[in-house]
mmCIF file with all atom_site columns, C-alpha atoms in Angstrom:
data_model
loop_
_atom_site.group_PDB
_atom_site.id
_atom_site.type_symbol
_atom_site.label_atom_id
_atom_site.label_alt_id
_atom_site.label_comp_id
_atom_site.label_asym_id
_atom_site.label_entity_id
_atom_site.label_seq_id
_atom_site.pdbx_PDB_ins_code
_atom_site.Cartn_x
_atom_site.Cartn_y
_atom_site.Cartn_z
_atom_site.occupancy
_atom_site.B_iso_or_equiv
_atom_site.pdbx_formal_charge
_atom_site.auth_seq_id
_atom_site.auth_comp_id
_atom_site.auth_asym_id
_atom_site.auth_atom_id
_atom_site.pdbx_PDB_model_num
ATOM 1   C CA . UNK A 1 1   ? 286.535 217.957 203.694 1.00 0.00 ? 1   UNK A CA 1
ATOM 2   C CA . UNK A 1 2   ? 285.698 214.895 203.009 1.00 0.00 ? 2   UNK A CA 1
ATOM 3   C CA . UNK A 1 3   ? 287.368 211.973 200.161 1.00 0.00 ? 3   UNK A CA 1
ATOM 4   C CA . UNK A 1 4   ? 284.454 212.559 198.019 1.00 0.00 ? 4   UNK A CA 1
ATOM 5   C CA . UNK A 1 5   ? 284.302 216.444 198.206 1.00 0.00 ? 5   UNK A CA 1
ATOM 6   C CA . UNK A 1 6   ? 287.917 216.660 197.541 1.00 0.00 ? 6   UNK A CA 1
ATOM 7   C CA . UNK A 1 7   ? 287.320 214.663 194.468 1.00 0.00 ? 7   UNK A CA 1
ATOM 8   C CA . UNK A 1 8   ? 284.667 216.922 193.244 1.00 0.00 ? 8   UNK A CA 1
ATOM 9   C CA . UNK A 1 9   ? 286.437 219.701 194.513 1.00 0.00 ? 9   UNK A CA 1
ATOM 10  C CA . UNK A 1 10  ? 289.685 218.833 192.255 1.00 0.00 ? 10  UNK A CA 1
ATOM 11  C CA . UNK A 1 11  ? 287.358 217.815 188.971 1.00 0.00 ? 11  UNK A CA 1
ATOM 12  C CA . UNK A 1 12  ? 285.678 220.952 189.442 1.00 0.00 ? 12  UNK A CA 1
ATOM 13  C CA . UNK A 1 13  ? 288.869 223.560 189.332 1.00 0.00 ? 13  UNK A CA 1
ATOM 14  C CA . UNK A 1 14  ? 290.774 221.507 187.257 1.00 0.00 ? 14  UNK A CA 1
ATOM 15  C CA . UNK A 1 15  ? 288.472 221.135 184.570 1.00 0.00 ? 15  UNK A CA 1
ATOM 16  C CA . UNK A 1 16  ? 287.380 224.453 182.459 1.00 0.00 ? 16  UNK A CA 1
ATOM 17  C CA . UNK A 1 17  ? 283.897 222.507 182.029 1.00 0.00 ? 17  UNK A CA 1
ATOM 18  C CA . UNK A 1 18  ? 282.055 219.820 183.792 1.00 0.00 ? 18  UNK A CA 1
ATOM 19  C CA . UNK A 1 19  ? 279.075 218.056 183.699 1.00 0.00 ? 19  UNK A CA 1
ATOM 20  C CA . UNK A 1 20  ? 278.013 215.724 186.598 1.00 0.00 ? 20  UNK A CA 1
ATOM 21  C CA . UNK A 1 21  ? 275.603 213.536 185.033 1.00 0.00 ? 21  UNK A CA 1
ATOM 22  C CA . UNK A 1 22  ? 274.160 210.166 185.165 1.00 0.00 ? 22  UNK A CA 1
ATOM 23  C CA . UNK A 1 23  ? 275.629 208.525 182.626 1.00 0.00 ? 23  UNK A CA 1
ATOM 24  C CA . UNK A 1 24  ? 278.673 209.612 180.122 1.00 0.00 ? 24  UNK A CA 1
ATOM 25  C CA . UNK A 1 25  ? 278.850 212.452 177.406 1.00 0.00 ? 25  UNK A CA 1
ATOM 26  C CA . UNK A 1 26  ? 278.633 209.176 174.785 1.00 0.00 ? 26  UNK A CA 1
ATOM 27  C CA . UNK A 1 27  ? 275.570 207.213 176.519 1.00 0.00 ? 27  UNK A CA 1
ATOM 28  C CA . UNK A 1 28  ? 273.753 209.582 178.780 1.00 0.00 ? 28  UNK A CA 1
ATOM 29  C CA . UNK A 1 29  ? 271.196 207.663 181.194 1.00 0.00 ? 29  UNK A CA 1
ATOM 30  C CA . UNK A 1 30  ? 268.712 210.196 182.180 1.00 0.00 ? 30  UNK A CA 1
ATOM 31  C CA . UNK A 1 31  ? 266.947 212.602 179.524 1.00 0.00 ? 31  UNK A CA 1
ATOM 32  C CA . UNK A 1 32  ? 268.093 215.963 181.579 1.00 0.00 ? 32  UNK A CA 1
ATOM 33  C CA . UNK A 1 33  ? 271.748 214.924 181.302 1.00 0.00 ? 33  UNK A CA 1
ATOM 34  C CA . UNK A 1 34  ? 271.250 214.051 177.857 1.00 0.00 ? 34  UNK A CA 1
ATOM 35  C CA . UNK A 1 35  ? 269.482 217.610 177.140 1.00 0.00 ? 35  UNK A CA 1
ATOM 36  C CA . UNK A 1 36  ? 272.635 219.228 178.458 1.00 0.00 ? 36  UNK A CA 1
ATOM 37  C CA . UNK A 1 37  ? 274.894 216.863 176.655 1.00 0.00 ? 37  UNK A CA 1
ATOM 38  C CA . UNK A 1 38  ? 273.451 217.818 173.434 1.00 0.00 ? 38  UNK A CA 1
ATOM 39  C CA . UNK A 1 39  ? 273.401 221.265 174.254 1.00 0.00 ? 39  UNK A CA 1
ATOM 40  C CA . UNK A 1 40  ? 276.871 221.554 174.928 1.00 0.00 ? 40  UNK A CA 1
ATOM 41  C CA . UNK A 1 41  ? 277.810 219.329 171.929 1.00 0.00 ? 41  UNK A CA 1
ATOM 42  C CA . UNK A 1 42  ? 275.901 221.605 169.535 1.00 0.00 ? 42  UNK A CA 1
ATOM 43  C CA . UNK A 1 43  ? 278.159 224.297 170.576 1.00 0.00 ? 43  UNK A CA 1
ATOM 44  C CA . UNK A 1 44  ? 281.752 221.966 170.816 1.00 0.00 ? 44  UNK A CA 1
ATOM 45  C CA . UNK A 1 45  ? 282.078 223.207 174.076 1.00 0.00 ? 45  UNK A CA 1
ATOM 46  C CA . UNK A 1 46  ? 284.752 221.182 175.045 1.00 0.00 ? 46  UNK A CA 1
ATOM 47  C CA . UNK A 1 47  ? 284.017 219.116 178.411 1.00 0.00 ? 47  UNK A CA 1
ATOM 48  C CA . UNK A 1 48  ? 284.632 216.385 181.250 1.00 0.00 ? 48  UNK A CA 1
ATOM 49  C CA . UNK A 1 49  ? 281.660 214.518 181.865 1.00 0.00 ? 49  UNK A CA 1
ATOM 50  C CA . UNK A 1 50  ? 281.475 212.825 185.418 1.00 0.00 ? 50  UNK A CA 1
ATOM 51  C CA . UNK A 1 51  ? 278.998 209.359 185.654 1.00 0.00 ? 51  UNK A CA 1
ATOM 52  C CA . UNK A 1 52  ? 277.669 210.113 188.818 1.00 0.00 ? 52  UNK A CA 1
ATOM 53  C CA . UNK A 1 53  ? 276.011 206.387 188.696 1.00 0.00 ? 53  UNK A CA 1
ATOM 54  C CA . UNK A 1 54  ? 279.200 204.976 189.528 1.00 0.00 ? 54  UNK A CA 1
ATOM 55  C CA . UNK A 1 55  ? 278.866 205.644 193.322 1.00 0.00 ? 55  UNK A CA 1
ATOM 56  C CA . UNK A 1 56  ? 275.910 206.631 195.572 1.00 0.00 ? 56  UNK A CA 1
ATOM 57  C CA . UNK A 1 57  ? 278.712 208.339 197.553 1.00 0.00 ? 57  UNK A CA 1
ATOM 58  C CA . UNK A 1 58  ? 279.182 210.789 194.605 1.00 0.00 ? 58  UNK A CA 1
ATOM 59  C CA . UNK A 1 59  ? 276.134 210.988 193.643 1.00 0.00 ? 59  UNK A CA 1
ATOM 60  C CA . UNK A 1 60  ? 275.126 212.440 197.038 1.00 0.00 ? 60  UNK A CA 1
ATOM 61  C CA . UNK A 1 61  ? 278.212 214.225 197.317 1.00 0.00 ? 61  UNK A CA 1
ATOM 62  C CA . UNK A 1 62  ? 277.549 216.662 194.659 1.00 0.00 ? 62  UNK A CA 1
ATOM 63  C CA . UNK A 1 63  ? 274.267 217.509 195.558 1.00 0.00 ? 63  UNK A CA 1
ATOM 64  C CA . UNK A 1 64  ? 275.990 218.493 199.049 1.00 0.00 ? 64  UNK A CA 1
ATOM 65  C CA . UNK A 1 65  ? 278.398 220.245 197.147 1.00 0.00 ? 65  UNK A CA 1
ATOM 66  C CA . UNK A 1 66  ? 276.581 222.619 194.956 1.00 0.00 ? 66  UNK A CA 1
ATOM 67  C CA . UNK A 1 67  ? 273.695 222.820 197.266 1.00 0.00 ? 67  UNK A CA 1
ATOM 68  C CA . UNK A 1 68  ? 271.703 221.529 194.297 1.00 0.00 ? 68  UNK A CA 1
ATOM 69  C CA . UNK A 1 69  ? 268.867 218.525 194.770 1.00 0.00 ? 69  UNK A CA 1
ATOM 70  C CA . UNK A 1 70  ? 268.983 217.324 191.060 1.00 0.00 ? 70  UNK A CA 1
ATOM 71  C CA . UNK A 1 71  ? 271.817 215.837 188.774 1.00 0.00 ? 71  UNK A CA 1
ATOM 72  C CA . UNK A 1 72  ? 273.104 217.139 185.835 1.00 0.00 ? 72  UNK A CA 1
ATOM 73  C CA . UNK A 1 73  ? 274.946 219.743 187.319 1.00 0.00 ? 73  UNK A CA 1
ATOM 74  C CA . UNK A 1 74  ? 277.220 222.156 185.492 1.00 0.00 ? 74  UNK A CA 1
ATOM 75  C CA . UNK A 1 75  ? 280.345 223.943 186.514 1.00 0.00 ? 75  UNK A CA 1
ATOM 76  C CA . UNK A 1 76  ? 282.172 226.458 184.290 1.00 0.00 ? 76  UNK A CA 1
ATOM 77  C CA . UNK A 1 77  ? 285.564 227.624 185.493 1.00 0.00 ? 77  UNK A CA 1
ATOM 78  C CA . UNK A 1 78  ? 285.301 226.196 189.131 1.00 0.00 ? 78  UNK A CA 1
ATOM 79  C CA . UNK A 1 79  ? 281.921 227.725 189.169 1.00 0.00 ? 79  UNK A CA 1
ATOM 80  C CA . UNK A 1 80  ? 278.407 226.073 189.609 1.00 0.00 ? 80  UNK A CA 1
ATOM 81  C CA . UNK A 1 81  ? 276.011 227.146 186.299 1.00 0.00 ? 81  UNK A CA 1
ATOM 82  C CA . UNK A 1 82  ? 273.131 224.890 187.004 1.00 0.00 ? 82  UNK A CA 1
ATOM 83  C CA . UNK A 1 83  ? 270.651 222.201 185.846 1.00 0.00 ? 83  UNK A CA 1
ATOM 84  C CA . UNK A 1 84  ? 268.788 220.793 183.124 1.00 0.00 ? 84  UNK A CA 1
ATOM 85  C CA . UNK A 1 85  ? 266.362 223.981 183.343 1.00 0.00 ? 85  UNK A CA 1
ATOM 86  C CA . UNK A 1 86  ? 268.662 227.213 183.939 1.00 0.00 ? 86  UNK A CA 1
ATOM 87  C CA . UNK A 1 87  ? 271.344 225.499 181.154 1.00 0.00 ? 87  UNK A CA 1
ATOM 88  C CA . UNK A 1 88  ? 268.715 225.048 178.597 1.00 0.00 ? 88  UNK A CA 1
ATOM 89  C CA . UNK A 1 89  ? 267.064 228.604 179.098 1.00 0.00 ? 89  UNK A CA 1
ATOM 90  C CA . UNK A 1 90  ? 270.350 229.760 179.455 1.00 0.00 ? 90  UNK A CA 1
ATOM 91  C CA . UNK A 1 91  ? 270.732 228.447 175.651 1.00 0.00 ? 91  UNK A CA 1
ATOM 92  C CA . UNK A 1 92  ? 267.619 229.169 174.210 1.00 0.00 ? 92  UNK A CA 1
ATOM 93  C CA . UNK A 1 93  ? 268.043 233.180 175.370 1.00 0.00 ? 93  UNK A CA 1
ATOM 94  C CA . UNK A 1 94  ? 271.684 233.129 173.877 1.00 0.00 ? 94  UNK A CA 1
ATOM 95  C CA . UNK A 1 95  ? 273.060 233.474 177.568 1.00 0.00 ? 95  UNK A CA 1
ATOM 96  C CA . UNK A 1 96  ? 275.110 230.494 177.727 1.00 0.00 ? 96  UNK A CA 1
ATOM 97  C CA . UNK A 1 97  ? 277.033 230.941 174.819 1.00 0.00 ? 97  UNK A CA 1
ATOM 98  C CA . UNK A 1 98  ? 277.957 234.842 175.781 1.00 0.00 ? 98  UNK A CA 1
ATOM 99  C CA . UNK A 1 99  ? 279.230 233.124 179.650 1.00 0.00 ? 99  UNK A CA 1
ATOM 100 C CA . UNK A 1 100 ? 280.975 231.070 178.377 1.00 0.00 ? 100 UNK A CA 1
ATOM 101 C CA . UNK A 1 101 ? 282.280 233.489 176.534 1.00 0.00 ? 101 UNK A CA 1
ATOM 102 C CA . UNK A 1 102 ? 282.780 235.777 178.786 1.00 0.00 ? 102 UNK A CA 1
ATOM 103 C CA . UNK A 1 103 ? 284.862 232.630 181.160 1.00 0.00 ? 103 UNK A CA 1
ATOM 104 C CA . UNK A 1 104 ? 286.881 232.261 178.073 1.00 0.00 ? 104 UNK A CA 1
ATOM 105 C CA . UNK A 1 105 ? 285.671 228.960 177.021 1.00 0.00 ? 105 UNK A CA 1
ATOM 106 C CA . UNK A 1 106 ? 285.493 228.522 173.286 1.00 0.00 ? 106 UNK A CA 1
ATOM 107 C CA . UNK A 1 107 ? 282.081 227.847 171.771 1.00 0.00 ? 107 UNK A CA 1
ATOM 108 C CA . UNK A 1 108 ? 281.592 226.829 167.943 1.00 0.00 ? 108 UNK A CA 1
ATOM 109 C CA . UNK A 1 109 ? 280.660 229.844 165.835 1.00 0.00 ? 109 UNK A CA 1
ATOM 110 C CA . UNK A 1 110 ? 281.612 231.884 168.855 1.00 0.00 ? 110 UNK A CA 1
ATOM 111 C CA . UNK A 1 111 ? 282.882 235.817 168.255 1.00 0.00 ? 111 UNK A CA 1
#
């Protein structure tokens, strides 16, 4: 395993939830990792978010990782969720708040 898989690998499993974006949770810098921001902000899902931009070694890295082609990329509990697309149908069918439920991460207005 490589420096920069370990890396991922350790912010993935020790983190309940992370989002590798481009950009941070307070100033994202693509719209698709702001759409997820927001989406996890509107339900205070509490979360780690990873600037990708800061190294083309990272940002390559966790595409290899997750087998994934795009960036953001969210992982809940060690485990890959998805992008932009899956998260925000995810949210708009209700889904994402019941797994994260169901992973035991708190959501606001959550049962």
């Amino acid at each position: 395993m490589s420096g920069i898989n370990e890396f991922i690998d350790q912010e993935v499993k020790s983190n309940d939830v992370v989002l590798f974006m481009k950009g941070t949770p307070g100033f994202p810098q693509c719209g698709f990792s702001g759409q997820v921001v927001q989406i996890l902000d509107y339900l205070g899902v509490p979360y780690k978010g990873v600037n990708v931009l800061t190294s083309d070694e990272l940002r390559q890295g966790i595409k290899d990782y997750a087998n994934w082609p795009t960036i953001p990329q969210l992982y809940v509990k060690g485990e890959f969720v998805g992008g932009c697309d899956i998260i925000r149908e995810m949210f708009q069918a209700g889904e994402l708040q019941s797994y994260l439920g169901e992973k035991g991460v708190n959501t606001k207005g959550a049962a």
